[in-house]
PDB file of C-alpha atoms and ligand atoms in Angstrom:
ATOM      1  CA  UNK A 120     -20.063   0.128  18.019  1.00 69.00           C
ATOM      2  CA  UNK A 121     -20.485   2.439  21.223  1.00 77.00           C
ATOM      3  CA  UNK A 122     -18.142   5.262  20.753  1.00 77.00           C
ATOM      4  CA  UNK A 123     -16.627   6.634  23.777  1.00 84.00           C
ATOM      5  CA  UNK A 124     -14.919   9.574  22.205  1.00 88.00           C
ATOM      6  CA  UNK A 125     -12.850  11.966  24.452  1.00 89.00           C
ATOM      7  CA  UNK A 126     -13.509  15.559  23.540  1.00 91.00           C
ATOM      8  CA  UNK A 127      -9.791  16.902  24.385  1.00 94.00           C
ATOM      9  CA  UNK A 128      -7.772  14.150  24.588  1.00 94.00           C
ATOM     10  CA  UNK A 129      -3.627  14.095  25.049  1.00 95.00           C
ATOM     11  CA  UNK A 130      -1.353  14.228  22.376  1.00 97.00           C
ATOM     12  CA  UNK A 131       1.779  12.789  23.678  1.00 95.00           C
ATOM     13  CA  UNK A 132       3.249  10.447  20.783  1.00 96.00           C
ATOM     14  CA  UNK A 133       5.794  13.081  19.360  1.00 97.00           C
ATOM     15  CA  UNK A 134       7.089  10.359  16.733  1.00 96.00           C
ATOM     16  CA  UNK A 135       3.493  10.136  15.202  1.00 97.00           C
ATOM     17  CA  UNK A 136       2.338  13.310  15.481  1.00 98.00           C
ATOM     18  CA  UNK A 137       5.812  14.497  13.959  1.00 97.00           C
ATOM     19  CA  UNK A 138       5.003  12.061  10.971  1.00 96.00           C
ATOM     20  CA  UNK A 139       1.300  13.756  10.603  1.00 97.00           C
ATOM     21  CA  UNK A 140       3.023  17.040  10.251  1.00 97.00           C
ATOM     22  CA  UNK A 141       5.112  15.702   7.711  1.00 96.00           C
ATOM     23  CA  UNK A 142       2.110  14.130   5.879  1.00 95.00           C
ATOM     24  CA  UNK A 143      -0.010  17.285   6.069  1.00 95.00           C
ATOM     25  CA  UNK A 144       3.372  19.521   4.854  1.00 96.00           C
ATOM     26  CA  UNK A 145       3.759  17.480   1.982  1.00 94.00           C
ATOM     27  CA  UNK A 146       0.410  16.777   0.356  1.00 94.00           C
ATOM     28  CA  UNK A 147       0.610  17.377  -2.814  1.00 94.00           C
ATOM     29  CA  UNK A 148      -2.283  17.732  -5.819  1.00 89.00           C
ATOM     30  CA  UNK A 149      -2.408  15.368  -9.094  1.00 84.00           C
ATOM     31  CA  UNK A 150      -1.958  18.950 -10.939  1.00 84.00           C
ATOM     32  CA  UNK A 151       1.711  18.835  -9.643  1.00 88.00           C
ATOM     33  CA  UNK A 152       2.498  16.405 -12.367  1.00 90.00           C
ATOM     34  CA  UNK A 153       1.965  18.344 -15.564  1.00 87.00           C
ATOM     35  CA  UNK A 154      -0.752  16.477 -17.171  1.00 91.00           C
ATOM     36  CA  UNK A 155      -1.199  18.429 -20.446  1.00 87.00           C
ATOM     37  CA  UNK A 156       2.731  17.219 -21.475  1.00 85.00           C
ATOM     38  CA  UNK A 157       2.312  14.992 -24.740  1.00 86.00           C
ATOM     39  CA  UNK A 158       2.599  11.340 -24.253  1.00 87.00           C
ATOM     40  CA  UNK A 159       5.929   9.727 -25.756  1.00 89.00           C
ATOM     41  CA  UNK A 160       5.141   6.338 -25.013  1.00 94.00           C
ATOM     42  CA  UNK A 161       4.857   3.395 -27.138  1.00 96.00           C
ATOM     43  CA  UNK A 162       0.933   2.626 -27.315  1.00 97.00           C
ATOM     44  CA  UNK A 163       1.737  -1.421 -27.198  1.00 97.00           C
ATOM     45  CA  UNK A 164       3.491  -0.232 -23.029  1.00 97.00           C
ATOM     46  CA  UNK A 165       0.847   1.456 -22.729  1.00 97.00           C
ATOM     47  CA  UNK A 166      -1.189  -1.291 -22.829  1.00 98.00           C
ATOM     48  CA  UNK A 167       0.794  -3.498 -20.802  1.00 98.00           C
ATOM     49  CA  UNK A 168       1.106  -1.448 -18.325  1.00 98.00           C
ATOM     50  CA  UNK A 169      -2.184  -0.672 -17.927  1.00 98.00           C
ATOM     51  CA  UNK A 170      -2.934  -4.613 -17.208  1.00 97.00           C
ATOM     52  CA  UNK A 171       0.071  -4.585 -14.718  1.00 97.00           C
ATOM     53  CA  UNK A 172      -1.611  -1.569 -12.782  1.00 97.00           C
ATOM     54  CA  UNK A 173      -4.551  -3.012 -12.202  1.00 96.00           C
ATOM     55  CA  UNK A 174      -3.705  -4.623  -8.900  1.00 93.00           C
ATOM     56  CA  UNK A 175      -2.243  -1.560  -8.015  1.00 94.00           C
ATOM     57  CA  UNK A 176      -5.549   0.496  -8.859  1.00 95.00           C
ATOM     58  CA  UNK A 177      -7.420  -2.243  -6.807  1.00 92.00           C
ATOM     59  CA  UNK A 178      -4.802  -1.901  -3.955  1.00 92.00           C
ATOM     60  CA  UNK A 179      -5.336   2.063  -3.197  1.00 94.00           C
ATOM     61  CA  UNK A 180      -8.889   1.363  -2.685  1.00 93.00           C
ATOM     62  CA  UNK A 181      -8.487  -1.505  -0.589  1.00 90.00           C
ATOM     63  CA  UNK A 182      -6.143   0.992   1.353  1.00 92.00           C
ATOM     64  CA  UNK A 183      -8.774   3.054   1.913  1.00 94.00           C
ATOM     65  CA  UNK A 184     -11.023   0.411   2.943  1.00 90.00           C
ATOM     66  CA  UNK A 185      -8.676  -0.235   5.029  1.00 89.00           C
ATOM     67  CA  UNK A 186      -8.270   3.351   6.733  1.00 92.00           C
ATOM     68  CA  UNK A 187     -11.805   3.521   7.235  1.00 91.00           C
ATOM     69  CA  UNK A 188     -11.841   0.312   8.565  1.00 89.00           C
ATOM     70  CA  UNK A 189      -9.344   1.035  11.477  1.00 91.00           C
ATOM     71  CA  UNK A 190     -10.086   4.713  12.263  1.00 93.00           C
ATOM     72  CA  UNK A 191     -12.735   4.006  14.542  1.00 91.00           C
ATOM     73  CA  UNK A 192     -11.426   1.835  16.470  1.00 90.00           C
ATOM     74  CA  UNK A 193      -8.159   3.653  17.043  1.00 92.00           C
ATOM     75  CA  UNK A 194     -10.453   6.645  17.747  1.00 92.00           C
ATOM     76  CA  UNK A 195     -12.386   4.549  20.118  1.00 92.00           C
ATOM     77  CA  UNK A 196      -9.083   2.651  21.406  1.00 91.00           C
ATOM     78  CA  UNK A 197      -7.952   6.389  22.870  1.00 93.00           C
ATOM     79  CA  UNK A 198      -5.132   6.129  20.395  1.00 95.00           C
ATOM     80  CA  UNK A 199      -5.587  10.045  18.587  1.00 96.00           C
ATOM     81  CA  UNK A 200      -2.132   9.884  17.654  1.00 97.00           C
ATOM     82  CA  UNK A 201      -2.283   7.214  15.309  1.00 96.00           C
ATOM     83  CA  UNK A 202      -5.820   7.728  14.247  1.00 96.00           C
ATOM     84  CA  UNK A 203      -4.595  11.287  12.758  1.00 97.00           C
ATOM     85  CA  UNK A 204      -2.055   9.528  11.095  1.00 97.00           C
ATOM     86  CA  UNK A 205      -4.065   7.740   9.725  1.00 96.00           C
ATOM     87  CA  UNK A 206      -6.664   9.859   8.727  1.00 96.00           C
ATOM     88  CA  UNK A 207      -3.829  11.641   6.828  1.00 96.00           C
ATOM     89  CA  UNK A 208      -2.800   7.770   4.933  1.00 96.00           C
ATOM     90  CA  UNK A 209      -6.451   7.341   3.560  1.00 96.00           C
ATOM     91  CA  UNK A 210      -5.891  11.181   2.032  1.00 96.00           C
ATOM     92  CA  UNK A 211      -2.301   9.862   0.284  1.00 97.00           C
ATOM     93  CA  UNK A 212      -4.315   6.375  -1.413  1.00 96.00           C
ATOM     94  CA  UNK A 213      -7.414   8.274  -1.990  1.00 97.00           C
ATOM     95  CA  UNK A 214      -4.815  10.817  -4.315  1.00 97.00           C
ATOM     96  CA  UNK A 215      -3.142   7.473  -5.620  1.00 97.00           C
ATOM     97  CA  UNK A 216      -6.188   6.520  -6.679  1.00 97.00           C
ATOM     98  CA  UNK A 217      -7.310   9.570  -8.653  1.00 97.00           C
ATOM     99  CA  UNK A 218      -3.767   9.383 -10.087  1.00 97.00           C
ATOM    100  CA  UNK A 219      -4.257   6.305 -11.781  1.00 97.00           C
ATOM    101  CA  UNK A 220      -7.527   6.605 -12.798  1.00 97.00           C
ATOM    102  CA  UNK A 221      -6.315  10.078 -14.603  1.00 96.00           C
ATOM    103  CA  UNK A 222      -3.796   7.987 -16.155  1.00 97.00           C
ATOM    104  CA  UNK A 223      -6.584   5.484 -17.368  1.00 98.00           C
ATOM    105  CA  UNK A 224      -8.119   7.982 -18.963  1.00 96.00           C
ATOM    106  CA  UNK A 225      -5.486   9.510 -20.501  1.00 95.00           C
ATOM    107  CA  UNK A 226      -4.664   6.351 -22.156  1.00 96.00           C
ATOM    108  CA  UNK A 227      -8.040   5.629 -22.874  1.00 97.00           C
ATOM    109  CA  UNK A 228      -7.569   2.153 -21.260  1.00 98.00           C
ATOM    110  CA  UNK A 229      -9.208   0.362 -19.064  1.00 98.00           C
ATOM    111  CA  UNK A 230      -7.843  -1.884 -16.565  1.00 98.00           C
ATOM    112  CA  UNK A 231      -8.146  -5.199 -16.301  1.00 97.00           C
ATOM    113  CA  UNK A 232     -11.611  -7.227 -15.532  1.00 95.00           C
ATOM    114  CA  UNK A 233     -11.968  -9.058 -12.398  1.00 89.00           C
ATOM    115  CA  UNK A 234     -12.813 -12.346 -14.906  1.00 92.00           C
ATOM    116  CA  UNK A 235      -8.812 -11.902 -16.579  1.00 94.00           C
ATOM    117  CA  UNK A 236      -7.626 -11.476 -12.956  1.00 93.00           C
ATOM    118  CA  UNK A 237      -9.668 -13.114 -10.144  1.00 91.00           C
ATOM    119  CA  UNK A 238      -6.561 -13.351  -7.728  1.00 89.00           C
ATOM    120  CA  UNK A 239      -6.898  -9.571  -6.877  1.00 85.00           C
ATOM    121  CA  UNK A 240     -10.219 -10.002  -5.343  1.00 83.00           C
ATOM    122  CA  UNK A 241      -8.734 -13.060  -3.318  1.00 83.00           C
ATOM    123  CA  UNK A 242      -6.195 -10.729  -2.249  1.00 80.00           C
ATOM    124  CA  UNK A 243      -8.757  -8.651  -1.547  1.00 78.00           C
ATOM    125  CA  UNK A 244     -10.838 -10.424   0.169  1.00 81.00           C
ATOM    126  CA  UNK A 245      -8.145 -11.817   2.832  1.00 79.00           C
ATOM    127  CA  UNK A 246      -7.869  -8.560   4.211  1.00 78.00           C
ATOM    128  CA  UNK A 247     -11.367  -7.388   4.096  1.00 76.00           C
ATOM    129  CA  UNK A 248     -11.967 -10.934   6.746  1.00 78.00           C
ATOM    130  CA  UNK A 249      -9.928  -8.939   9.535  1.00 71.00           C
ATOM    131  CA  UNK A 250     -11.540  -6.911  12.087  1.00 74.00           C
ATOM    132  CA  UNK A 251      -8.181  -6.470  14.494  1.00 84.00           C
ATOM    133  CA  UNK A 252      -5.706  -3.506  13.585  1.00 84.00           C
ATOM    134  CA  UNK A 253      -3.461  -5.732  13.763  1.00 90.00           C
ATOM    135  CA  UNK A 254      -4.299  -7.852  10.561  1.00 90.00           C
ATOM    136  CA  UNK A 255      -4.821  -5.045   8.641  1.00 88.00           C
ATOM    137  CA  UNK A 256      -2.064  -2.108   9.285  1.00 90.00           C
ATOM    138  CA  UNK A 257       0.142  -5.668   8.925  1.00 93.00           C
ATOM    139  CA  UNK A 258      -1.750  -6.426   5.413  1.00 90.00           C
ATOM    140  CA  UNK A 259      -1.386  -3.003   4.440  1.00 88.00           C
ATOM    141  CA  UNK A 260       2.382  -2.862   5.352  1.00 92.00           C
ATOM    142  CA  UNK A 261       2.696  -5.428   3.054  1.00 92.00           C
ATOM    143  CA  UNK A 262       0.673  -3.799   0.229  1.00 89.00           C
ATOM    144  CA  UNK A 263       3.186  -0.527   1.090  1.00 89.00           C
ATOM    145  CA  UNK A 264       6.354  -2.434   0.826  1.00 92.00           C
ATOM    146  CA  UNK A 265       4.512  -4.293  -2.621  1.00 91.00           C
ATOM    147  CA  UNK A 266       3.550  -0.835  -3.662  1.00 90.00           C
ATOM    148  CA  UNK A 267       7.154   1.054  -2.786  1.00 91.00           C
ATOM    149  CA  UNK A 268       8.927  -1.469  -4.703  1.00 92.00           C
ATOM    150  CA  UNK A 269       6.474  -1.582  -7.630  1.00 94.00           C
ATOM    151  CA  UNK A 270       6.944   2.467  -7.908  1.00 96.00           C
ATOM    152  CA  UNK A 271      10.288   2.799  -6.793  1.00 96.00           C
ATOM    153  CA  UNK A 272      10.812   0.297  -9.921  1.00 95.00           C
ATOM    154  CA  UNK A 273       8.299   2.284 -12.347  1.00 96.00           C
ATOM    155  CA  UNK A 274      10.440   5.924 -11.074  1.00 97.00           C
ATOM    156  CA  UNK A 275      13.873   4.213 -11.636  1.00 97.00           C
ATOM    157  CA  UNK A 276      12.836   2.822 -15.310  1.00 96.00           C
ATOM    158  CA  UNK A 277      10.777   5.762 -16.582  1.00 96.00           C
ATOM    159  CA  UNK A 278      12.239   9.084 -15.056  1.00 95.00           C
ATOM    160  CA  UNK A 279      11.273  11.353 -17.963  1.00 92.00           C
ATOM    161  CA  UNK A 280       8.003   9.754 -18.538  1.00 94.00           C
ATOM    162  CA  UNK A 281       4.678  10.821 -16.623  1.00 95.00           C
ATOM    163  CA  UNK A 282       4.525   7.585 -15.161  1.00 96.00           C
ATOM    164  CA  UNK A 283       7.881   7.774 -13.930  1.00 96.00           C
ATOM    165  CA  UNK A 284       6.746  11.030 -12.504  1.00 94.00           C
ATOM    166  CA  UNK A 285       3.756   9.675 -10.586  1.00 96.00           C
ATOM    167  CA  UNK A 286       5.917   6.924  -9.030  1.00 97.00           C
ATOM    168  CA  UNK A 287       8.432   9.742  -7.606  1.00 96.00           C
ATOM    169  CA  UNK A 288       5.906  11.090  -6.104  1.00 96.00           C
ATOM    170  CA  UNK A 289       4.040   8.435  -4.505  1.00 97.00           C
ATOM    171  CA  UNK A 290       6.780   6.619  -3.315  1.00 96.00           C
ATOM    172  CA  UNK A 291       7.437   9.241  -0.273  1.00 95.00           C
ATOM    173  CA  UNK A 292       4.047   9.005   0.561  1.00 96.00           C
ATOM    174  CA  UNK A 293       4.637   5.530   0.604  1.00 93.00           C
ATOM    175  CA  UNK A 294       7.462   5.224   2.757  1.00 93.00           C
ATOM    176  CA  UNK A 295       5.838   7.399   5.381  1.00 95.00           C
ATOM    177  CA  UNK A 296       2.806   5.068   5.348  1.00 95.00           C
ATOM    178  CA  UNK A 297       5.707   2.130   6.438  1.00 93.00           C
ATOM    179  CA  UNK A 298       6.989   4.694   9.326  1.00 95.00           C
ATOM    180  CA  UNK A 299       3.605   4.778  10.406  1.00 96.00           C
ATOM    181  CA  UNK A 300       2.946   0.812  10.111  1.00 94.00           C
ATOM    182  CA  UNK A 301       6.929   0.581  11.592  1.00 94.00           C
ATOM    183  CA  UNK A 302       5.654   2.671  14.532  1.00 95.00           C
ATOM    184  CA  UNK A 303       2.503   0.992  15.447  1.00 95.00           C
ATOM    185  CA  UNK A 304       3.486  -3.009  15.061  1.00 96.00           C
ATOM    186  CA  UNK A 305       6.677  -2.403  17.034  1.00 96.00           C
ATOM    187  CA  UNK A 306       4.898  -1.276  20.120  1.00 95.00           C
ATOM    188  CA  UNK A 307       1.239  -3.357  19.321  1.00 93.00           C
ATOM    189  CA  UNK A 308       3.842  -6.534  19.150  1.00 95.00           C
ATOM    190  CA  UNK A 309       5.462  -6.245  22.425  1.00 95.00           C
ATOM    191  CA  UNK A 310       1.588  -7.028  23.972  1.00 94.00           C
ATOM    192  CA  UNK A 311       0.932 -10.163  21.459  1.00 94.00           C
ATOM    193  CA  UNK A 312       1.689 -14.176  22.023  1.00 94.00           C
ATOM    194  CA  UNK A 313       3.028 -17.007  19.832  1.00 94.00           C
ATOM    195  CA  UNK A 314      -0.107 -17.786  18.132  1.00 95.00           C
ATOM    196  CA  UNK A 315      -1.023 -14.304  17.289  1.00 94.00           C
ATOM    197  CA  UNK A 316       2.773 -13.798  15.603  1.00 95.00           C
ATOM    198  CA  UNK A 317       1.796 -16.948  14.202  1.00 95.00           C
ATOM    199  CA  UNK A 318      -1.545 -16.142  12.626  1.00 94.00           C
ATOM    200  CA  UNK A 319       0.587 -12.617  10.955  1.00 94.00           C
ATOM    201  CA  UNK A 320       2.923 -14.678   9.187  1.00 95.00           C
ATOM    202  CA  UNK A 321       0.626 -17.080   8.068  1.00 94.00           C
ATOM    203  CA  UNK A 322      -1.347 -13.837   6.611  1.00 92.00           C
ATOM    204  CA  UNK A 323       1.916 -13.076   4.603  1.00 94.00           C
ATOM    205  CA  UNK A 324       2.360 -16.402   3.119  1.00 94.00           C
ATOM    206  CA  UNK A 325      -1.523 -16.466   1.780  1.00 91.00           C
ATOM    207  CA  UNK A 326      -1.183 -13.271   0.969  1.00 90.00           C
ATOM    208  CA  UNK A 327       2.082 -13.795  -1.152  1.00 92.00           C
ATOM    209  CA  UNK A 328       0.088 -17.149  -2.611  1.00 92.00           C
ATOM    210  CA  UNK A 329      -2.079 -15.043  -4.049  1.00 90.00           C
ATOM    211  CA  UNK A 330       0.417 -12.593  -5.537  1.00 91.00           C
ATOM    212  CA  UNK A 331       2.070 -15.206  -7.173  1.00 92.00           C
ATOM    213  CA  UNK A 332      -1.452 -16.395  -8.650  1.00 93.00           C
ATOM    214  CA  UNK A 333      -1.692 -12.627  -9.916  1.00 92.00           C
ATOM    215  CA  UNK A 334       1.763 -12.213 -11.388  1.00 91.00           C
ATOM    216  CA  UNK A 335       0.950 -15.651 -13.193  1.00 92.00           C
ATOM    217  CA  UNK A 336      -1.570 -14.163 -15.056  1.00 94.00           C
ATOM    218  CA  UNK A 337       0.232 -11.389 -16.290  1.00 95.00           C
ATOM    219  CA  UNK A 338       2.982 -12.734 -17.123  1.00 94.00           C
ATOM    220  CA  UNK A 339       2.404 -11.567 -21.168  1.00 96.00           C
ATOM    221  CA  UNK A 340       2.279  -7.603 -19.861  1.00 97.00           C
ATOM    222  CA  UNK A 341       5.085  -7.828 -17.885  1.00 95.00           C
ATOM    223  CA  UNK A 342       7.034  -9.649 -20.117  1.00 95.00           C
ATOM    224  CA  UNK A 343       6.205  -6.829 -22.683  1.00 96.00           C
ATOM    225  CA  UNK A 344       7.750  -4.488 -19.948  1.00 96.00           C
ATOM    226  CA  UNK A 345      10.811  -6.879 -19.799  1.00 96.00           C
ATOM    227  CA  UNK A 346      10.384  -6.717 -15.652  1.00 94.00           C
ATOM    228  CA  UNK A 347      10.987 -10.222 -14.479  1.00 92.00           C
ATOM    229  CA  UNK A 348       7.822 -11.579 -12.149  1.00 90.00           C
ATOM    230  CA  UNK A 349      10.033 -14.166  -9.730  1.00 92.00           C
ATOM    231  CA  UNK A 350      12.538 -11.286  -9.003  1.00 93.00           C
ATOM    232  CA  UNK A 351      10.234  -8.866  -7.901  1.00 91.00           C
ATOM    233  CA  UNK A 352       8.558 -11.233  -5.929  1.00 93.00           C
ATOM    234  CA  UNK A 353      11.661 -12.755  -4.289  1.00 95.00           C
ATOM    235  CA  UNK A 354      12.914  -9.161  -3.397  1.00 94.00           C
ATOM    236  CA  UNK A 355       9.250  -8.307  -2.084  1.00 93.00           C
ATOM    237  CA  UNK A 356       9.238 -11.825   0.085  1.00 94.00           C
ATOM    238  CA  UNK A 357      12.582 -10.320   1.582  1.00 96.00           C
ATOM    239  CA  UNK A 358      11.246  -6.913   2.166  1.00 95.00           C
ATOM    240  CA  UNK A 359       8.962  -8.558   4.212  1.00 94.00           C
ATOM    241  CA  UNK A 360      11.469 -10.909   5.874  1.00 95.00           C
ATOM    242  CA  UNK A 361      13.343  -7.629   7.346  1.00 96.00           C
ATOM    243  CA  UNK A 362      10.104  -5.840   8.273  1.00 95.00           C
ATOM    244  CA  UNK A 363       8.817  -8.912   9.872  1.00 96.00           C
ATOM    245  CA  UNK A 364      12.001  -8.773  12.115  1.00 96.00           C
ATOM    246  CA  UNK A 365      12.012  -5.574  12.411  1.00 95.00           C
ATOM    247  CA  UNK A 366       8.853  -4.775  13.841  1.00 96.00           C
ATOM    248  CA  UNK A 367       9.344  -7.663  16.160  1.00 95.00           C
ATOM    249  CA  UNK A 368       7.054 -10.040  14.770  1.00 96.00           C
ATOM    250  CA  UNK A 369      10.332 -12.302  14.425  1.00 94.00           C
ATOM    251  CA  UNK A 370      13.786 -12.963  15.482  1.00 75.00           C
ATOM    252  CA  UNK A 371      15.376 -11.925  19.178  1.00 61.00           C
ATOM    253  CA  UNK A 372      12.215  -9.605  20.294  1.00 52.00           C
ATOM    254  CA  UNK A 373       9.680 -12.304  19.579  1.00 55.00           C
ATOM    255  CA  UNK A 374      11.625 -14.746  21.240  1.00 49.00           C
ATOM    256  CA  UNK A 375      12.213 -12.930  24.194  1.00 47.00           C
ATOM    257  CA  UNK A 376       8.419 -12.853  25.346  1.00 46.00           C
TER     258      UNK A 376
HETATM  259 FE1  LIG B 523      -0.953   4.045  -2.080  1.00 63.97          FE
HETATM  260 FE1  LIG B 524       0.146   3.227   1.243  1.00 63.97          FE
END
């Protein structure tokens, strides 16, 4: 790739450069969490948890990829807004990660092996094939809304655990990731045709093929947890639905080009 850098370039997008400011305002360290408090959990949720994170774990790496990914070429697109916004994204998964892997170790678990859950690489794997922006801030919006529901569910169950505690926490991170996502589909939509819009959605629906393969397999852990697989799923499939209008990627705006 030829880069084509400019050394001062314009910062004009006040919405995304007010959303960096945010980002960098509220970083926050793994410390913040109080580590050293005993655990009170039961070591049998422990354990089940730890097999339902591990698509999670997987997922703030892949986020990452995914940052890395698309940095350059918003850098080399002339897009500096979104690029810092980004820059400040792969900062927030890069702390998710450590999070979880702290909270691996604390249990003295290990997550789950790719042979008990091959679906995550699929997963994966569908995203690593794109090379547009596109593809992959849509992919990762996904992952967002998948991850701010799967938090936003481990915060409201477990407030006074450290778990619960974690999930607080990353869920605003979370949510600004979607303002970002929000931001940049709207206006990268308005430029795209049927076929493109087409290609999206059918992203989704693989993508959510090969959630359903995951939850499958752990069904056991989850049971253990008493969370119900199909309802999480339907309620992520509509989170989607809303987004996907929302952005424009269907209903009025998509019709209207
Ligand atoms: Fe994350
Ligand atoms: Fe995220």
């Amino acid at each position: 790739m030829e880069f084509t850098l400019r050394v001062h370039p314009e910062l004009k997008d006040d919405l995304l450069l007010r959303l960096f400011d945010r980002g960098t305002e509220r970083q926050w360290g793994t410390d913040t969490l109080h580590w050293e408090e005993p655990e009170t959990w039961d070591r049998g949720s422990q354990k089940a948890m730890a097999a339902v994170l591990t698509p999670i774990y997987l997922g703030e790496q892949t986020a990452m990829l995914g940052v890395s990914a698309m940095l350059p070429q918003m850098l080399n697109g002339h897009e500096p807004e979104a690029a810092l916004c980004l820059a400040s994204m792969g900062m927030d998964e890069a702390r998710h990660f450590r999070n979880l892997w702290r909270l691996y170790q604390r249990w003295q678990l290990e997550p789950w092996s790719t042979r008990q859950l091959p679906e995550m690489w699929r997963y994966h794997a569908r995203l690593l094939q794109r090379r547009d922006p596109l593809d992959w801030l849509w992919g990762i919006l996904i992952s967002d809304l998948f991850a701010n529901r799967f938090y936003g569910q481990l915060a409201e169950r477990y407030p006074n655990l450290l778990i619960g505690r974690l999930a607080r926490r990353t869920v605003v991170d979370e949510a600004r990731h979607q303002a970002f996502s929000d931001r940049y589909l709207t206006e990268k939509l308005k430029t795209v045709d049927d076929t493109r819009r087409q290609e999206l959605l059918d992203l989704r629906e693989d993508l959510f093929r090969v959630m359903e393969g995951l939850t499958r397999r752990l069904a056991s852990p989850l049971d253990d947890l008493g969370w119900s697989a199909q309802a999480f799923l339907d309620a992520l499939y509509q989170d989607t639905e809303r987004w996907a209008g929302r952005i424009g990627l269907t209903g009025p705006a998509a019709a209207n080009d």
